[in-house]
C-alpha positions in Angstrom: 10.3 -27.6 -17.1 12.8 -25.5 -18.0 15.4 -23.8 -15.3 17.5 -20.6 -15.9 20.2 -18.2 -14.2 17.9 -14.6 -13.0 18.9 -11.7 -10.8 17.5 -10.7 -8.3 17.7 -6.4 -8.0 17.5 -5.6 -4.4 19.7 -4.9 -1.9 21.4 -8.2 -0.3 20.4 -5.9 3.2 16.9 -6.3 2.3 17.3 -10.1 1.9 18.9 -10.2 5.3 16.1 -7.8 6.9 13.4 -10.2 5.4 15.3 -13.5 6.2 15.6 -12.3 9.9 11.7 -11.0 10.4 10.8 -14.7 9.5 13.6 -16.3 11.8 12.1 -14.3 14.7 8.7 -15.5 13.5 9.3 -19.3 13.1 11.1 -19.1 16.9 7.6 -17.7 17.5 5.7 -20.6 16.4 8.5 -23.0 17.9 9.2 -24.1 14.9 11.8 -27.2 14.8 14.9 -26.9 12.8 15.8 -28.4 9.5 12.2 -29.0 9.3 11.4 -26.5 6.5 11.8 -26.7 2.7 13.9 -23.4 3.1 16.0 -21.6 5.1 14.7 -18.3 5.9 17.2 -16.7 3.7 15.8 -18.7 0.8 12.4 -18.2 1.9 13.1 -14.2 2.0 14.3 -14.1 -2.0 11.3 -16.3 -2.6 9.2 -13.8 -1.4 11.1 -11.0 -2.5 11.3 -12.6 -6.1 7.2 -12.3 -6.1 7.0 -9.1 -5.0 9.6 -7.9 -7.4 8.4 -9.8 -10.6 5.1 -10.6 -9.9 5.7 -14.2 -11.5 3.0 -17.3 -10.8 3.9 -18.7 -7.4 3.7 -22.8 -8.7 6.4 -21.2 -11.3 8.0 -19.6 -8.8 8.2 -22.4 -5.8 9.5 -25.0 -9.1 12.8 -22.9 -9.2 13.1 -23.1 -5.8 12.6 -27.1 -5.7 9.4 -26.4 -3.3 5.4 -27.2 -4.5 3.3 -25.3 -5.1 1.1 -25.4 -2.1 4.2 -24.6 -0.1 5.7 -21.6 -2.1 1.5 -20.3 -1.6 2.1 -21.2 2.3 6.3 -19.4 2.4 4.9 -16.3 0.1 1.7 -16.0 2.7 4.0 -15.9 5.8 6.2 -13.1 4.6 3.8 -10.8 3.7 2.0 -11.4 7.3 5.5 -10.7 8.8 6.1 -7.6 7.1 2.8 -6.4 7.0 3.2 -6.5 10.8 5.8 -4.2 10.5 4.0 -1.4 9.3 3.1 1.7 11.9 -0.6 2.9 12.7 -1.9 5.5 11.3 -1.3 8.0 14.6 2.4 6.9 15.1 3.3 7.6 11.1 2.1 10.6 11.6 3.7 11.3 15.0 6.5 10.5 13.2 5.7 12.8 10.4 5.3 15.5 12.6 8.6 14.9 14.2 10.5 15.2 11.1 9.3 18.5 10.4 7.3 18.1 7.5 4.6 20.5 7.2 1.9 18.6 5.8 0.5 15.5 4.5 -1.0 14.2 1.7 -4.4 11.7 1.6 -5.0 9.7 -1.8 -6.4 6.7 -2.6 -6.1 3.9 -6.0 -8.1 1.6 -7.2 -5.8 -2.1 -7.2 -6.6 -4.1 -10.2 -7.5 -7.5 -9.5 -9.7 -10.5 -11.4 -13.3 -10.2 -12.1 -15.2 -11.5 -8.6 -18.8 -12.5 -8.2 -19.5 -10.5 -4.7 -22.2 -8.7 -5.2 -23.8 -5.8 -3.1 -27.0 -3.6 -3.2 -26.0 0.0 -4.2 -27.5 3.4 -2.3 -30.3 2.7 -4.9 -31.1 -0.7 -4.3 -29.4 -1.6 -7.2 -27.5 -4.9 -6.9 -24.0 -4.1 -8.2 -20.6 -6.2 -8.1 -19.0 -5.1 -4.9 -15.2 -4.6 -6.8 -16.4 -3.2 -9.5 -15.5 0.5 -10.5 -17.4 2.2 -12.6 -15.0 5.3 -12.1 -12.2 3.0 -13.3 -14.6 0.7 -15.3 -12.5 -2.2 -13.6 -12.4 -4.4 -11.0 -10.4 -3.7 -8.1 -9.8 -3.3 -4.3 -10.1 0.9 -3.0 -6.9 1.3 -0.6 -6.0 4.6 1.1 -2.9 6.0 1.5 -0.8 8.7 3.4 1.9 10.3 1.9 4.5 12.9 2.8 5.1 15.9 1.1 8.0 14.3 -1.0 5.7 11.7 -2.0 6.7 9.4 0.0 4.1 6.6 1.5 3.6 6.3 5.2 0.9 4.3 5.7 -1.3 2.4 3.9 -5.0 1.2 4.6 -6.8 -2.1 4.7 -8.5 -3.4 1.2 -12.1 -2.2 0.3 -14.7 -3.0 -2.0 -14.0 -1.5 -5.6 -17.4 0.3 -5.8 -17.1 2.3 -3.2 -15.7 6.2 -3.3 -12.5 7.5 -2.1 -14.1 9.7 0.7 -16.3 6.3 2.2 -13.8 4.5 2.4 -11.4 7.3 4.1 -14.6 8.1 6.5 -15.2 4.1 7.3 -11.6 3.1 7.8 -11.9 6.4 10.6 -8.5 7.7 8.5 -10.7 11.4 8.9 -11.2 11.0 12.3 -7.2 10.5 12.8 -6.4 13.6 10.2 -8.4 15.7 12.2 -6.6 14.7 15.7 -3.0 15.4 13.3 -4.5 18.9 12.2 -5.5 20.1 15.7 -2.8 18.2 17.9 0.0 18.1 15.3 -0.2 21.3 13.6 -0.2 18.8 10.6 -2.9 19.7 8.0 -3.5 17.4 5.4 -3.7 18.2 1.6 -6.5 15.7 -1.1 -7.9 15.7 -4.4 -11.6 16.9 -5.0 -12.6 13.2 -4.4 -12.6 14.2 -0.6 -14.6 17.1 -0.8 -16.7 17.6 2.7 -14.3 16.0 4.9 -14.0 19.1 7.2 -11.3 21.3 8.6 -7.7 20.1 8.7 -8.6 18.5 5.2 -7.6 20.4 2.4 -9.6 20.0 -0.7 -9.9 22.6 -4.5 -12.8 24.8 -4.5 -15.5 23.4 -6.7 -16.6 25.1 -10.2 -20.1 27.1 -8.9 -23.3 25.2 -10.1 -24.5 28.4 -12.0 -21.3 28.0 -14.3 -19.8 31.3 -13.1 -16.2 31.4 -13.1 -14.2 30.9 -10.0 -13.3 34.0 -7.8 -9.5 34.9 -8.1 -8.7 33.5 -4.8 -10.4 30.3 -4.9 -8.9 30.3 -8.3 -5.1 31.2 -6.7 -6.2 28.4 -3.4 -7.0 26.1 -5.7 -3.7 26.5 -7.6 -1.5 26.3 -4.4 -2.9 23.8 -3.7 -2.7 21.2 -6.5 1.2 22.3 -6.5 1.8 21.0 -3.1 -0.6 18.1 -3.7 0.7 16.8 -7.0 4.4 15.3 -5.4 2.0 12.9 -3.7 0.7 11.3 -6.9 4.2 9.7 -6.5 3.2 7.9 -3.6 1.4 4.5 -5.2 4.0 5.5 -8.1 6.5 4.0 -6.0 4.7 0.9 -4.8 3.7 -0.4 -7.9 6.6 0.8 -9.4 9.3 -0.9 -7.7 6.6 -4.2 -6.5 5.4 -5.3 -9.6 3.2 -7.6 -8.4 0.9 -4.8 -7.0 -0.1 -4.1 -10.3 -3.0 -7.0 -10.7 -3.5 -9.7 -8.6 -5.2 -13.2 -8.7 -5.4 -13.6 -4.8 -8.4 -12.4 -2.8 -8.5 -8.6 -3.0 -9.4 -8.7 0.9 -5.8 -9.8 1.0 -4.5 -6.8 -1.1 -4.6 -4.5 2.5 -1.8 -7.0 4.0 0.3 -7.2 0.2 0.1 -3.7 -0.3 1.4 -2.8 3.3 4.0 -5.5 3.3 5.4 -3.9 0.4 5.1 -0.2 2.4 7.2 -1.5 4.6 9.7 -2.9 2.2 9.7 0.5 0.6 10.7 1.6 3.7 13.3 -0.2 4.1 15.0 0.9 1.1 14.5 4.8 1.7 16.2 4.2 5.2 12.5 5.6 6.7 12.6 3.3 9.6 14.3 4.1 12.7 16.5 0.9 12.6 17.7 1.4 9.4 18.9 5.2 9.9 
């Protein structure tokens, strides 16, 4: 095998910020010293490298003279540790709120992941592969997301099957139940795609086309419109995920894992637009 000179684009700040979550973690578990593979710096750009790159982890742990059980082991520790990071759903939007923003936006995406053999029975009794999209036509793992209105993601939700719609998963994972309590307590409506259509006051959702295939009043017409402008910047939001974290963009792991990869790299993101309160 092969070994070559790479860089690494991320801020050396982030390294540290990573490096000294799992420090504070492996005093947590007591661990000894000089008994790992890597310090936590080098465990931090290991990490960092596979969120980044999204290369094969026994690749990865060779050019860091580790196996590959243990890069597996050093790359599942960080994204526990930084998923920990990551605020609940009433505190991002506390702090929302605080900031001023006027609104919120609710979305969800489909993650791409392998073909699984889970199967489920569908409402029709239909048994269906449980992460499989027909809406996408691929297999995948459903996670919601809250964004602000500069597209900007606040929180992210746990992993759920692929089959299931945008609005069941919002109304399982109780996301609703929260909007609601930001709309009436907050003053802090949110703003969602036609997926979400039902959800109930403090929910924004377009106007639908009448059945009868009349056109749409002017202001339905003129709500709808407004609405899709102010809705649109939070397309943005899994934009910047998968954008910056390649490895977001298809995964081989367990997509019940994708909730805890997907928030770690939230609050990486975070990091880097100086969102937490550390940092600013």
């Amino acid at each position: 095998m092969l070994a070559y000179r790479a860089t690494l684009d991320v801020p050396r700040e982030l390294v540290q910020h990573v490096a000294g979550l799992l420090r504070a973690e492996r005093r947590a578990r007591g661990t000894r010293r000089n008994t790992r593979r890597l310090t936590c710096f080098y465990q931090a750009m290991l990490a960092l490298v596979w969120f980044r790159k999204g290369e094969d982890k026994t690749t990865l742990g060779a050019g860091f003279g580790v196996s590959r059980a243990t890069a597996y082991r050093y790359i599942a520790e960080a994204v526990a540790v930084l998923a920990a990071q990551t605020p609940t759903l009433h505190d991002a939007l506390r702090q929302v709120a605080a900031d001023g923003w006027s609104h919120v936006i609710l979305d969800g995406k489909l993650f791409d992941t392998d073909r699984l053999a889970e199967t489920t029975t569908s409402v029709k009794g239909v048994s269906i592969d449980a992460w499989y999209s027909g809406k996408h036509r691929d297999f995948g793992a459903n996670i919601q997301a809250i964004m602000r209105p500069d597209g900007l993601p606040i929180w992210t939700s746990d992993a759920m099957p692929g089959h299931l719609h945008d609005l069941t998963c919002a109304q399982h994972l109780d996301i609703t139940g929260a909007l609601y309590w930001a709309a009436s307590t907050l003053d802090l409506p949110t703003l969602a795609d036609s997926g979400y259509d039902g959800t109930g006051l403090g929910i924004h959702t377009p106007d639908k086309q009448p059945a009868d295939g009349r056109a749409l009043a002017v202001d339905n017409r003129a709500h709808n419109l407004l609405l899709r402008s102010m809705r649109c910047l939070g397309e943005r939001g899994f934009a910047i995920l998968t954008g910056r974290w390649r490895t977001l963009r298809h995964t081989t792991t367990s997509p019940r894992a994708l909730g805890d990869i997907v928030a770690a790299a939230l609050h990486l993101t975070h990091f880097e637009y100086r969102h937490l309160p550390q940092t600013r």
